[in-house]
mmCIF file of C-alpha atoms and ligand atoms in Angstrom:
data_model
loop_
_atom_site.group_PDB
_atom_site.id
_atom_site.type_symbol
_atom_site.label_atom_id
_atom_site.label_comp_id
_atom_site.label_asym_id
_atom_site.label_seq_id
_atom_site.Cartn_x
_atom_site.Cartn_y
_atom_site.Cartn_z
ATOM 1 C CA MET A 58 92.352 96.535 -24.410
ATOM 2 C CA ILE A 59 92.006 96.990 -28.151
ATOM 3 C CA LYS A 60 94.676 99.306 -29.578
ATOM 4 C CA ILE A 61 93.767 101.628 -32.418
ATOM 5 C CA LEU A 62 96.165 103.917 -34.283
ATOM 6 C CA ILE A 63 94.590 107.009 -35.840
ATOM 7 C CA VAL A 64 96.713 108.427 -38.667
ATOM 8 C CA GLU A 65 95.143 111.752 -39.595
ATOM 9 C CA ASP A 66 96.666 115.209 -40.101
ATOM 10 C CA GLU A 67 93.466 117.168 -39.494
ATOM 11 C CA ARG A 68 93.564 117.516 -35.744
ATOM 12 C CA PRO A 69 89.823 118.269 -35.217
ATOM 13 C CA ILE A 70 88.959 115.046 -37.032
ATOM 14 C CA SER A 71 91.448 112.853 -35.197
ATOM 15 C CA PHE A 72 90.344 114.422 -31.910
ATOM 16 C CA LEU A 73 86.703 113.644 -32.636
ATOM 17 C CA ILE A 74 87.561 110.046 -33.564
ATOM 18 C CA GLU A 75 89.829 109.614 -30.556
ATOM 19 C CA MET A 76 87.253 111.024 -28.141
ATOM 20 C CA ASN A 77 84.485 108.776 -29.403
ATOM 21 C CA LEU A 78 86.561 105.605 -29.535
ATOM 22 C CA THR A 79 88.198 106.229 -26.156
ATOM 23 C CA SER A 80 84.793 106.668 -24.541
ATOM 24 C CA ARG A 81 83.956 103.194 -25.863
ATOM 25 C CA GLY A 82 86.941 101.663 -24.164
ATOM 26 C CA TYR A 83 89.443 101.572 -27.028
ATOM 27 C CA ASP A 84 93.079 102.478 -26.433
ATOM 28 C CA CYS A 85 93.776 105.138 -29.079
ATOM 29 C CA SER A 86 96.995 106.734 -30.300
ATOM 30 C CA CYS A 87 97.040 109.610 -32.784
ATOM 31 C CA VAL A 88 99.707 110.622 -35.276
ATOM 32 C CA ASP A 89 99.475 113.441 -37.841
ATOM 33 C CA ASP A 90 102.372 112.656 -40.149
ATOM 34 C CA GLY A 91 103.077 109.731 -42.469
ATOM 35 C CA LEU A 92 106.738 109.309 -41.518
ATOM 36 C CA LYS A 93 105.990 109.407 -37.802
ATOM 37 C CA ALA A 94 103.263 106.856 -38.404
ATOM 38 C CA ALA A 95 105.769 104.597 -40.182
ATOM 39 C CA ASP A 96 108.061 104.775 -37.125
ATOM 40 C CA LEU A 97 105.215 103.974 -34.739
ATOM 41 C CA LEU A 98 104.216 101.010 -36.875
ATOM 42 C CA LEU A 99 107.730 99.614 -36.640
ATOM 43 C CA GLU A 100 107.789 99.875 -32.863
ATOM 44 C CA ASN A 101 104.217 98.912 -31.919
ATOM 45 C CA SER A 102 101.474 96.583 -32.930
ATOM 46 C CA TYR A 103 97.857 97.650 -33.236
ATOM 47 C CA ASP A 104 94.535 95.868 -33.578
ATOM 48 C CA LEU A 105 93.208 98.385 -36.077
ATOM 49 C CA ILE A 106 94.534 101.361 -38.022
ATOM 50 C CA LEU A 107 92.405 104.270 -39.186
ATOM 51 C CA LEU A 108 94.361 105.687 -42.069
ATOM 52 C CA ASP A 109 93.958 109.010 -43.848
ATOM 53 C CA ILE A 110 95.220 109.023 -47.447
ATOM 54 C CA MET A 111 96.495 112.593 -47.947
ATOM 55 C CA LEU A 112 99.200 113.007 -45.308
ATOM 56 C CA PRO A 113 102.454 114.943 -44.951
ATOM 57 C CA GLY A 114 105.581 112.778 -45.057
ATOM 58 C CA ALA A 115 104.208 109.581 -46.533
ATOM 59 C CA ASP A 116 100.691 109.070 -47.824
ATOM 60 C CA GLY A 117 98.183 106.413 -46.804
ATOM 61 C CA PHE A 118 98.918 104.180 -49.781
ATOM 62 C CA GLU A 119 102.648 104.155 -48.956
ATOM 63 C CA LEU A 120 101.895 103.342 -45.317
ATOM 64 C CA MET A 121 99.587 100.592 -46.505
ATOM 65 C CA GLU A 122 102.592 98.885 -48.137
ATOM 66 C CA GLN A 123 104.195 98.712 -44.711
ATOM 67 C CA ILE A 124 101.035 97.623 -42.887
ATOM 68 C CA ARG A 125 99.808 94.952 -45.284
ATOM 69 C CA PRO A 126 102.392 92.274 -44.408
ATOM 70 C CA THR A 127 101.402 92.570 -40.714
ATOM 71 C CA GLY A 128 97.777 91.690 -41.481
ATOM 72 C CA THR A 129 96.520 94.497 -39.251
ATOM 73 C CA PRO A 130 93.023 95.618 -40.322
ATOM 74 C CA VAL A 131 92.871 99.084 -41.891
ATOM 75 C CA ILE A 132 90.019 101.498 -42.489
ATOM 76 C CA PHE A 133 90.874 104.295 -44.891
ATOM 77 C CA ILE A 134 89.500 107.654 -43.829
ATOM 78 C CA THR A 135 89.670 110.264 -46.495
ATOM 79 C CA ALA A 136 88.052 113.207 -48.201
ATOM 80 C CA ARG A 137 88.628 111.568 -51.531
ATOM 81 C CA GLY A 138 85.408 109.803 -52.255
ATOM 82 C CA SER A 139 85.659 109.006 -55.941
ATOM 83 C CA VAL A 140 85.046 105.467 -57.078
ATOM 84 C CA GLU A 141 88.661 105.190 -58.339
ATOM 85 C CA ASP A 142 90.073 106.132 -54.937
ATOM 86 C CA ARG A 143 87.789 103.708 -53.172
ATOM 87 C CA VAL A 144 88.793 100.911 -55.511
ATOM 88 C CA GLN A 145 92.483 101.769 -55.126
ATOM 89 C CA GLY A 146 92.095 101.782 -51.336
ATOM 90 C CA LEU A 147 90.399 98.412 -51.250
ATOM 91 C CA ARG A 148 92.888 96.954 -53.770
ATOM 92 C CA ALA A 149 95.711 98.199 -51.545
ATOM 93 C CA GLY A 150 94.266 95.903 -48.887
ATOM 94 C CA ALA A 151 92.023 98.167 -46.790
ATOM 95 C CA ASP A 152 89.240 96.387 -44.929
ATOM 96 C CA ASP A 153 86.857 99.296 -45.232
ATOM 97 C CA TYR A 154 86.575 102.829 -46.432
ATOM 98 C CA LEU A 155 85.103 105.909 -44.781
ATOM 99 C CA VAL A 156 84.608 109.176 -46.644
ATOM 100 C CA LYS A 157 84.813 112.536 -44.866
ATOM 101 C CA PRO A 158 82.608 114.053 -43.655
ATOM 102 C CA PHE A 159 81.171 111.023 -41.889
ATOM 103 C CA GLU A 160 78.828 110.550 -38.980
ATOM 104 C CA ILE A 161 80.282 109.159 -35.772
ATOM 105 C CA VAL A 162 77.592 106.462 -35.754
ATOM 106 C CA GLU A 163 78.907 105.226 -39.079
ATOM 107 C CA LEU A 164 82.543 105.329 -37.969
ATOM 108 C CA ILE A 165 81.785 103.271 -34.875
ATOM 109 C CA ALA A 166 79.712 100.761 -36.805
ATOM 110 C CA ARG A 167 82.581 100.273 -39.271
ATOM 111 C CA VAL A 168 85.222 100.012 -36.554
ATOM 112 C CA GLU A 169 83.182 97.405 -34.693
ATOM 113 C CA SER A 170 82.381 95.479 -37.838
ATOM 114 C CA VAL A 171 86.031 95.345 -38.975
ATOM 115 C CA LEU A 172 87.149 94.285 -35.485
ATOM 116 C CA ARG A 173 84.454 91.621 -35.386
ATOM 117 C CA ARG A 174 85.520 90.254 -38.752
ATOM 118 C CA ALA A 175 89.117 90.222 -37.525
ATOM 119 C CA CYS A 176 87.877 88.417 -34.386
ATOM 120 C CA LYS A 177 89.539 91.088 -32.276
ATOM 121 C CA THR A 178 86.539 91.612 -30.087
ATOM 122 C CA GLU A 179 84.558 89.479 -27.761
ATOM 123 C CA GLU A 180 81.312 91.393 -27.951
ATOM 124 C CA ARG A 181 79.534 91.463 -24.621
ATOM 125 C CA TYR A 182 77.656 94.228 -22.884
ATOM 126 C CA GLU A 183 77.031 94.632 -19.199
ATOM 127 C CA ILE A 184 74.887 97.528 -18.008
ATOM 128 C CA ASP A 185 73.568 97.499 -14.446
ATOM 129 C CA ASP A 186 72.174 93.996 -13.961
ATOM 130 C CA VAL A 187 71.619 93.428 -17.682
ATOM 131 C CA ILE A 188 74.054 91.305 -19.718
ATOM 132 C CA VAL A 189 73.834 90.942 -23.500
ATOM 133 C CA GLU A 190 75.934 88.403 -25.396
ATOM 134 C CA PRO A 191 75.351 88.813 -29.126
ATOM 135 C CA LYS A 192 77.241 85.634 -30.041
ATOM 136 C CA SER A 193 74.692 83.495 -28.235
ATOM 137 C CA MET A 194 71.869 86.084 -28.550
ATOM 138 C CA LEU A 195 71.480 85.790 -24.806
ATOM 139 C CA VAL A 196 69.967 88.620 -22.768
ATOM 140 C CA THR A 197 69.756 88.279 -19.021
ATOM 141 C CA LYS A 198 68.648 90.518 -16.180
ATOM 142 C CA LYS A 199 69.789 89.604 -12.673
ATOM 143 C CA GLY A 200 70.940 86.316 -14.179
ATOM 144 C CA LYS A 201 67.488 85.443 -15.535
ATOM 145 C CA PRO A 202 66.827 85.264 -19.294
ATOM 146 C CA VAL A 203 64.821 88.141 -20.765
ATOM 147 C CA THR A 204 62.523 87.227 -23.636
ATOM 148 C CA LEU A 205 62.720 89.719 -26.471
ATOM 149 C CA THR A 206 61.094 89.678 -29.884
ATOM 150 C CA HIS A 207 63.456 89.716 -32.861
ATOM 151 C CA LYS A 208 62.902 93.444 -33.464
ATOM 152 C CA GLU A 209 63.299 94.315 -29.790
ATOM 153 C CA TYR A 210 66.597 92.455 -29.821
ATOM 154 C CA GLU A 211 67.793 94.225 -32.983
ATOM 155 C CA LEU A 212 66.816 97.558 -31.452
ATOM 156 C CA LEU A 213 68.687 96.718 -28.260
ATOM 157 C CA LEU A 214 71.850 95.889 -30.223
ATOM 158 C CA LEU A 215 71.562 99.155 -32.154
ATOM 159 C CA PHE A 216 71.432 101.092 -28.883
ATOM 160 C CA LEU A 217 74.291 99.087 -27.363
ATOM 161 C CA ARG A 218 76.520 99.648 -30.382
ATOM 162 C CA ASN A 219 75.777 103.389 -30.292
ATOM 163 C CA ARG A 220 75.908 104.119 -26.583
ATOM 164 C CA ASN A 221 75.509 107.770 -25.575
ATOM 165 C CA ILE A 222 74.689 108.779 -29.127
ATOM 166 C CA ALA A 223 71.379 110.420 -30.075
ATOM 167 C CA LEU A 224 69.691 108.183 -32.617
ATOM 168 C CA PHE A 225 67.090 109.709 -34.869
ATOM 169 C CA ARG A 226 63.739 107.980 -34.917
ATOM 170 C CA ASP A 227 63.786 107.593 -38.705
ATOM 171 C CA LYS A 228 67.349 106.194 -38.664
ATOM 172 C CA ILE A 229 66.388 103.707 -35.961
ATOM 173 C CA TYR A 230 63.431 102.621 -38.033
ATOM 174 C CA GLU A 231 65.501 102.243 -41.208
ATOM 175 C CA ARG A 232 68.187 100.212 -39.415
ATOM 176 C CA VAL A 233 65.915 97.856 -37.500
ATOM 177 C CA TRP A 234 62.910 97.539 -39.792
ATOM 178 C CA GLU A 235 64.837 98.059 -43.022
ATOM 179 C CA GLY A 236 62.085 100.124 -44.590
ATOM 180 C CA GLU A 237 61.220 103.734 -45.168
ATOM 181 C CA TYR A 238 60.092 105.573 -42.077
ATOM 182 C CA LEU A 239 56.568 106.994 -42.044
ATOM 183 C CA ALA A 240 56.392 110.130 -39.939
ATOM 184 C CA ASP A 241 53.325 109.035 -37.976
ATOM 185 C CA SER A 242 54.674 105.587 -37.168
ATOM 186 C CA ARG A 243 54.666 104.763 -33.462
ATOM 187 C CA THR A 244 56.513 101.494 -34.002
ATOM 188 C CA VAL A 245 59.865 102.760 -32.690
ATOM 189 C CA ASP A 246 58.276 104.345 -29.597
ATOM 190 C CA LEU A 247 56.315 101.212 -28.758
ATOM 191 C CA HIS A 248 59.386 99.013 -29.030
ATOM 192 C CA VAL A 249 61.475 101.393 -26.925
ATOM 193 C CA GLN A 250 58.760 101.361 -24.266
ATOM 194 C CA ARG A 251 58.807 97.571 -24.201
ATOM 195 C CA LEU A 252 62.590 97.451 -23.973
ATOM 196 C CA ARG A 253 62.506 99.916 -21.088
ATOM 197 C CA ARG A 254 59.974 97.789 -19.250
ATOM 198 C CA LYS A 255 61.674 94.457 -19.876
ATOM 199 C CA LEU A 256 65.172 95.689 -18.968
ATOM 200 C CA GLY A 257 64.229 98.233 -16.316
ATOM 201 C CA TRP A 258 65.878 100.920 -18.436
ATOM 202 C CA GLN A 259 63.400 103.748 -17.843
ATOM 203 C CA LYS A 260 66.308 106.028 -16.936
ATOM 204 C CA ARG A 261 68.719 104.627 -19.495
ATOM 205 C CA LEU A 262 66.718 104.862 -22.725
ATOM 206 C CA ILE A 263 66.222 108.594 -22.855
ATOM 207 C CA ALA A 264 63.687 110.212 -25.187
ATOM 208 C CA ILE A 265 65.031 113.265 -26.988
ATOM 209 C CA TYR A 266 62.238 115.640 -27.815
ATOM 210 C CA LYS A 267 61.379 115.619 -31.543
ATOM 211 C CA VAL A 268 64.556 113.632 -32.350
ATOM 212 C CA GLY A 269 64.555 110.086 -31.056
ATOM 213 C CA TYR A 270 66.349 108.204 -28.300
ATOM 214 C CA ARG A 271 69.692 107.784 -26.620
ATOM 215 C CA LEU A 272 71.025 104.958 -24.472
ATOM 216 C CA GLU A 273 72.794 106.624 -21.582
ATOM 217 C CA VAL A 274 75.610 104.625 -20.034
HETATM 218 CA CA1 LIG B 119 94.683 114.497 -44.696
#
């Protein structure tokens, strides 16, 4: 199990992060104080650290000094969004930077991307009789290969990486088709329909009225 330490003194934020990462199978620990975090880091090893900058005890930059020699990936999470702070964070050795307030979709994407880069995760999804292995781009249902177009495959990965999250139609379009969404476009709906049919996911890919879709797992 992948171990993530969340260092954040605003309890509602760390709770939200913890809840969302735990539901995706990560083993999360939370700490709200810089000095306590320093102790935990001495005693345990983690696969990823989500690190707030403004903390009681010791701040994120000080903790970074302690973390850097271990090579553990770090994502800074902070309200300070100025260019200088971002640069200082990245110079200090952070792998990524997330500015509050952030959307959970973005947090998860960054966590997964940092873990992938650190080779901490063997990405593979198994839902019902469907298995998706992004490394080999292989999709099977009941052990038989499913043929997907490139866009259908990209859409599938987007849903898999954001399980149980409502995705807005325009955001889906922007992510998969990398263009501006036109309100009357049926492209997203048509591709979702095809995915449902090919994977037998009529009850998994849920339409949310006037919003978009959610993959329910
Ligand atoms: Ca803080």
